[in-house]
mmCIF file with all atom_site columns, C-alpha atoms in Angstrom:
data_model
loop_
_atom_site.group_PDB
_atom_site.id
_atom_site.type_symbol
_atom_site.label_atom_id
_atom_site.label_alt_id
_atom_site.label_comp_id
_atom_site.label_asym_id
_atom_site.label_entity_id
_atom_site.label_seq_id
_atom_site.pdbx_PDB_ins_code
_atom_site.Cartn_x
_atom_site.Cartn_y
_atom_site.Cartn_z
_atom_site.occupancy
_atom_site.B_iso_or_equiv
_atom_site.pdbx_formal_charge
_atom_site.auth_seq_id
_atom_site.auth_comp_id
_atom_site.auth_asym_id
_atom_site.auth_atom_id
_atom_site.pdbx_PDB_model_num
ATOM 1  C CA . UNK A 1 1  ? 102.401 101.306 69.310 1.00 70.00 ? 1  UNK A CA 1
ATOM 2  C CA . UNK A 1 2  ? 98.593  101.594 70.651 1.00 76.00 ? 2  UNK A CA 1
ATOM 3  C CA . UNK A 1 3  ? 97.337  100.349 74.179 1.00 78.00 ? 3  UNK A CA 1
ATOM 4  C CA . UNK A 1 4  ? 94.113  99.497  74.561 1.00 75.00 ? 4  UNK A CA 1
ATOM 5  C CA . UNK A 1 5  ? 91.879  96.827  75.935 1.00 77.00 ? 5  UNK A CA 1
ATOM 6  C CA . UNK A 1 6  ? 87.989  95.450  74.835 1.00 73.00 ? 6  UNK A CA 1
ATOM 7  C CA . UNK A 1 7  ? 87.089  95.632  78.286 1.00 72.00 ? 7  UNK A CA 1
ATOM 8  C CA . UNK A 1 8  ? 85.972  98.853  78.042 1.00 64.00 ? 8  UNK A CA 1
ATOM 9  C CA . UNK A 1 9  ? 87.974  100.793 81.032 1.00 60.00 ? 9  UNK A CA 1
ATOM 10 C CA . UNK A 1 10 ? 85.521  103.980 81.825 1.00 62.00 ? 10 UNK A CA 1
ATOM 11 C CA . UNK A 1 11 ? 87.278  105.523 84.798 1.00 66.00 ? 11 UNK A CA 1
ATOM 12 C CA . UNK A 1 12 ? 90.728  105.764 87.090 1.00 68.00 ? 12 UNK A CA 1
ATOM 13 C CA . UNK A 1 13 ? 89.431  102.750 88.732 1.00 75.00 ? 13 UNK A CA 1
ATOM 14 C CA . UNK A 1 14 ? 90.475  99.384  87.028 1.00 78.00 ? 14 UNK A CA 1
ATOM 15 C CA . UNK A 1 15 ? 88.224  96.229  87.707 1.00 81.00 ? 15 UNK A CA 1
ATOM 16 C CA . UNK A 1 16 ? 89.598  92.832  87.152 1.00 86.00 ? 16 UNK A CA 1
ATOM 17 C CA . UNK A 1 17 ? 86.979  90.051  86.794 1.00 86.00 ? 17 UNK A CA 1
ATOM 18 C CA . UNK A 1 18 ? 87.064  87.510  88.885 1.00 89.00 ? 18 UNK A CA 1
ATOM 19 C CA . UNK A 1 19 ? 88.130  84.912  85.980 1.00 90.00 ? 19 UNK A CA 1
ATOM 20 C CA . UNK A 1 20 ? 90.723  86.787  85.196 1.00 92.00 ? 20 UNK A CA 1
ATOM 21 C CA . UNK A 1 21 ? 91.773  86.468  89.210 1.00 92.00 ? 21 UNK A CA 1
ATOM 22 C CA . UNK A 1 22 ? 91.225  82.920  89.609 1.00 92.00 ? 22 UNK A CA 1
ATOM 23 C CA . UNK A 1 23 ? 93.110  82.284  86.243 1.00 92.00 ? 23 UNK A CA 1
ATOM 24 C CA . UNK A 1 24 ? 95.348  79.718  87.204 1.00 91.00 ? 24 UNK A CA 1
ATOM 25 C CA . UNK A 1 25 ? 97.411  79.591  83.674 1.00 90.00 ? 25 UNK A CA 1
ATOM 26 C CA . UNK A 1 26 ? 98.887  83.332  84.952 1.00 94.00 ? 26 UNK A CA 1
ATOM 27 C CA . UNK A 1 27 ? 102.048 82.884  86.898 1.00 94.00 ? 27 UNK A CA 1
ATOM 28 C CA . UNK A 1 28 ? 101.468 86.059  89.553 1.00 93.00 ? 28 UNK A CA 1
ATOM 29 C CA . UNK A 1 29 ? 103.989 88.241  87.512 1.00 92.00 ? 29 UNK A CA 1
ATOM 30 C CA . UNK A 1 30 ? 101.854 87.870  84.709 1.00 94.00 ? 30 UNK A CA 1
ATOM 31 C CA . UNK A 1 31 ? 98.588  88.687  86.470 1.00 94.00 ? 31 UNK A CA 1
ATOM 32 C CA . UNK A 1 32 ? 100.103 92.294  87.629 1.00 91.00 ? 32 UNK A CA 1
ATOM 33 C CA . UNK A 1 33 ? 101.816 92.969  84.410 1.00 91.00 ? 33 UNK A CA 1
ATOM 34 C CA . UNK A 1 34 ? 98.195  92.114  82.698 1.00 91.00 ? 34 UNK A CA 1
ATOM 35 C CA . UNK A 1 35 ? 96.191  94.549  86.040 1.00 89.00 ? 35 UNK A CA 1
ATOM 36 C CA . UNK A 1 36 ? 98.865  97.134  85.468 1.00 86.00 ? 36 UNK A CA 1
ATOM 37 C CA . UNK A 1 37 ? 98.443  97.198  81.414 1.00 86.00 ? 37 UNK A CA 1
ATOM 38 C CA . UNK A 1 38 ? 94.595  97.325  81.681 1.00 84.00 ? 38 UNK A CA 1
ATOM 39 C CA . UNK A 1 39 ? 94.669  99.841  83.796 1.00 82.00 ? 39 UNK A CA 1
ATOM 40 C CA . UNK A 1 40 ? 97.387  102.408 81.525 1.00 76.00 ? 40 UNK A CA 1
ATOM 41 C CA . UNK A 1 41 ? 94.434  103.976 79.733 1.00 67.00 ? 41 UNK A CA 1
ATOM 42 C CA . UNK A 1 42 ? 93.384  105.440 82.620 1.00 64.00 ? 42 UNK A CA 1
ATOM 43 C CA . UNK A 1 43 ? 89.798  105.368 81.114 1.00 55.00 ? 43 UNK A CA 1
ATOM 44 C CA . UNK A 1 44 ? 90.489  106.287 78.041 1.00 57.00 ? 44 UNK A CA 1
ATOM 45 C CA . UNK A 1 45 ? 89.804  104.292 75.159 1.00 65.00 ? 45 UNK A CA 1
ATOM 46 C CA . UNK A 1 46 ? 93.569  103.591 73.576 1.00 65.00 ? 46 UNK A CA 1
ATOM 47 C CA . UNK A 1 47 ? 97.021  105.306 74.360 1.00 71.00 ? 47 UNK A CA 1
ATOM 48 C CA . UNK A 1 48 ? 99.939  105.453 72.148 1.00 76.00 ? 48 UNK A CA 1
ATOM 49 C CA . UNK A 1 49 ? 103.241 103.918 74.206 1.00 78.00 ? 49 UNK A CA 1
ATOM 50 C CA . UNK A 1 50 ? 106.396 102.855 73.306 1.00 84.00 ? 50 UNK A CA 1
ATOM 51 C CA . UNK A 1 51 ? 106.655 99.729  74.543 1.00 82.00 ? 51 UNK A CA 1
ATOM 52 C CA . UNK A 1 52 ? 110.294 100.117 76.257 1.00 85.00 ? 52 UNK A CA 1
ATOM 53 C CA . UNK A 1 53 ? 108.603 103.190 77.632 1.00 85.00 ? 53 UNK A CA 1
ATOM 54 C CA . UNK A 1 54 ? 105.563 101.618 79.454 1.00 84.00 ? 54 UNK A CA 1
ATOM 55 C CA . UNK A 1 55 ? 108.170 98.690  80.687 1.00 87.00 ? 55 UNK A CA 1
ATOM 56 C CA . UNK A 1 56 ? 109.762 101.424 82.793 1.00 87.00 ? 56 UNK A CA 1
ATOM 57 C CA . UNK A 1 57 ? 106.901 102.739 84.048 1.00 83.00 ? 57 UNK A CA 1
ATOM 58 C CA . UNK A 1 58 ? 105.506 99.447  85.395 1.00 83.00 ? 58 UNK A CA 1
ATOM 59 C CA . UNK A 1 59 ? 109.277 99.187  87.442 1.00 85.00 ? 59 UNK A CA 1
ATOM 60 C CA . UNK A 1 60 ? 110.513 96.018  85.782 1.00 88.00 ? 60 UNK A CA 1
ATOM 61 C CA . UNK A 1 61 ? 113.034 96.290  82.611 1.00 91.00 ? 61 UNK A CA 1
ATOM 62 C CA . UNK A 1 62 ? 112.624 95.479  78.706 1.00 90.00 ? 62 UNK A CA 1
ATOM 63 C CA . UNK A 1 63 ? 113.625 91.770  78.929 1.00 92.00 ? 63 UNK A CA 1
ATOM 64 C CA . UNK A 1 64 ? 111.408 91.013  81.448 1.00 92.00 ? 64 UNK A CA 1
ATOM 65 C CA . UNK A 1 65 ? 108.572 93.373  79.871 1.00 90.00 ? 65 UNK A CA 1
ATOM 66 C CA . UNK A 1 66 ? 109.160 91.431  76.061 1.00 91.00 ? 66 UNK A CA 1
ATOM 67 C CA . UNK A 1 67 ? 109.175 88.078  78.129 1.00 94.00 ? 67 UNK A CA 1
ATOM 68 C CA . UNK A 1 68 ? 105.922 88.600  80.337 1.00 93.00 ? 68 UNK A CA 1
ATOM 69 C CA . UNK A 1 69 ? 103.886 89.878  77.319 1.00 91.00 ? 69 UNK A CA 1
ATOM 70 C CA . UNK A 1 70 ? 105.048 87.543  74.681 1.00 93.00 ? 70 UNK A CA 1
ATOM 71 C CA . UNK A 1 71 ? 103.075 84.657  77.339 1.00 94.00 ? 71 UNK A CA 1
ATOM 72 C CA . UNK A 1 72 ? 100.351 87.025  77.918 1.00 95.00 ? 72 UNK A CA 1
ATOM 73 C CA . UNK A 1 73 ? 99.809  86.976  74.175 1.00 93.00 ? 73 UNK A CA 1
ATOM 74 C CA . UNK A 1 74 ? 100.218 83.143  73.897 1.00 93.00 ? 74 UNK A CA 1
ATOM 75 C CA . UNK A 1 75 ? 97.826  82.577  76.540 1.00 93.00 ? 75 UNK A CA 1
ATOM 76 C CA . UNK A 1 76 ? 95.546  84.841  74.978 1.00 93.00 ? 76 UNK A CA 1
ATOM 77 C CA . UNK A 1 77 ? 95.486  87.708  77.806 1.00 94.00 ? 77 UNK A CA 1
ATOM 78 C CA . UNK A 1 78 ? 96.887  90.176  75.210 1.00 93.00 ? 78 UNK A CA 1
ATOM 79 C CA . UNK A 1 79 ? 96.335  90.175  71.436 1.00 90.00 ? 79 UNK A CA 1
ATOM 80 C CA . UNK A 1 80 ? 98.558  92.336  69.194 1.00 87.00 ? 80 UNK A CA 1
ATOM 81 C CA . UNK A 1 81 ? 97.568  93.358  65.572 1.00 85.00 ? 81 UNK A CA 1
ATOM 82 C CA . UNK A 1 82 ? 98.322  96.592  63.272 1.00 84.00 ? 82 UNK A CA 1
ATOM 83 C CA . UNK A 1 83 ? 100.264 98.001  65.788 1.00 82.00 ? 83 UNK A CA 1
ATOM 84 C CA . UNK A 1 84 ? 97.629  97.880  68.563 1.00 83.00 ? 84 UNK A CA 1
ATOM 85 C CA . UNK A 1 85 ? 98.399  96.043  72.099 1.00 86.00 ? 85 UNK A CA 1
ATOM 86 C CA . UNK A 1 86 ? 94.897  94.863  73.333 1.00 87.00 ? 86 UNK A CA 1
ATOM 87 C CA . UNK A 1 87 ? 94.618  93.780  76.684 1.00 88.00 ? 87 UNK A CA 1
ATOM 88 C CA . UNK A 1 88 ? 91.811  91.378  77.250 1.00 90.00 ? 88 UNK A CA 1
ATOM 89 C CA . UNK A 1 89 ? 90.103  88.124  78.666 1.00 90.00 ? 89 UNK A CA 1
ATOM 90 C CA . UNK A 1 90 ? 90.498  84.734  76.397 1.00 89.00 ? 90 UNK A CA 1
ATOM 91 C CA . UNK A 1 91 ? 87.788  83.275  75.218 1.00 83.00 ? 91 UNK A CA 1
ATOM 92 C CA . UNK A 1 92 ? 86.683  80.430  76.872 1.00 79.00 ? 92 UNK A CA 1
ATOM 93 C CA . UNK A 1 93 ? 87.080  77.904  73.664 1.00 78.00 ? 93 UNK A CA 1
ATOM 94 C CA . UNK A 1 94 ? 90.797  79.520  72.970 1.00 81.00 ? 94 UNK A CA 1
ATOM 95 C CA . UNK A 1 95 ? 93.609  77.435  72.463 1.00 78.00 ? 95 UNK A CA 1
ATOM 96 C CA . UNK A 1 96 ? 97.336  78.753  72.351 1.00 73.00 ? 96 UNK A CA 1
ATOM 97 C CA . UNK A 1 97 ? 99.100  78.170  69.715 1.00 67.00 ? 97 UNK A CA 1
ATOM 98 C CA . UNK A 1 98 ? 102.072 75.965  69.990 1.00 57.00 ? 98 UNK A CA 1
#
């Protein structure tokens, strides 16, 4: 799977928008995972990853990673499409799927 972001990371430093830091929809664990996913490409536009390997890099089990990843997708912070996992911030009018 290709891991990328539409937030355009450009350096080895990860910038987190205040709107994400103070978003009450995210649990602390989801916020940490989102930040870590955003930081993985380290300034690259994208990188090819194996999801179980990403879980290992992030120090969580594959099942915990899958659960949090699904929750982030449901809340609009991750988009999965056509073999890509896109780290993003939901649009203001985003409505989670029921």
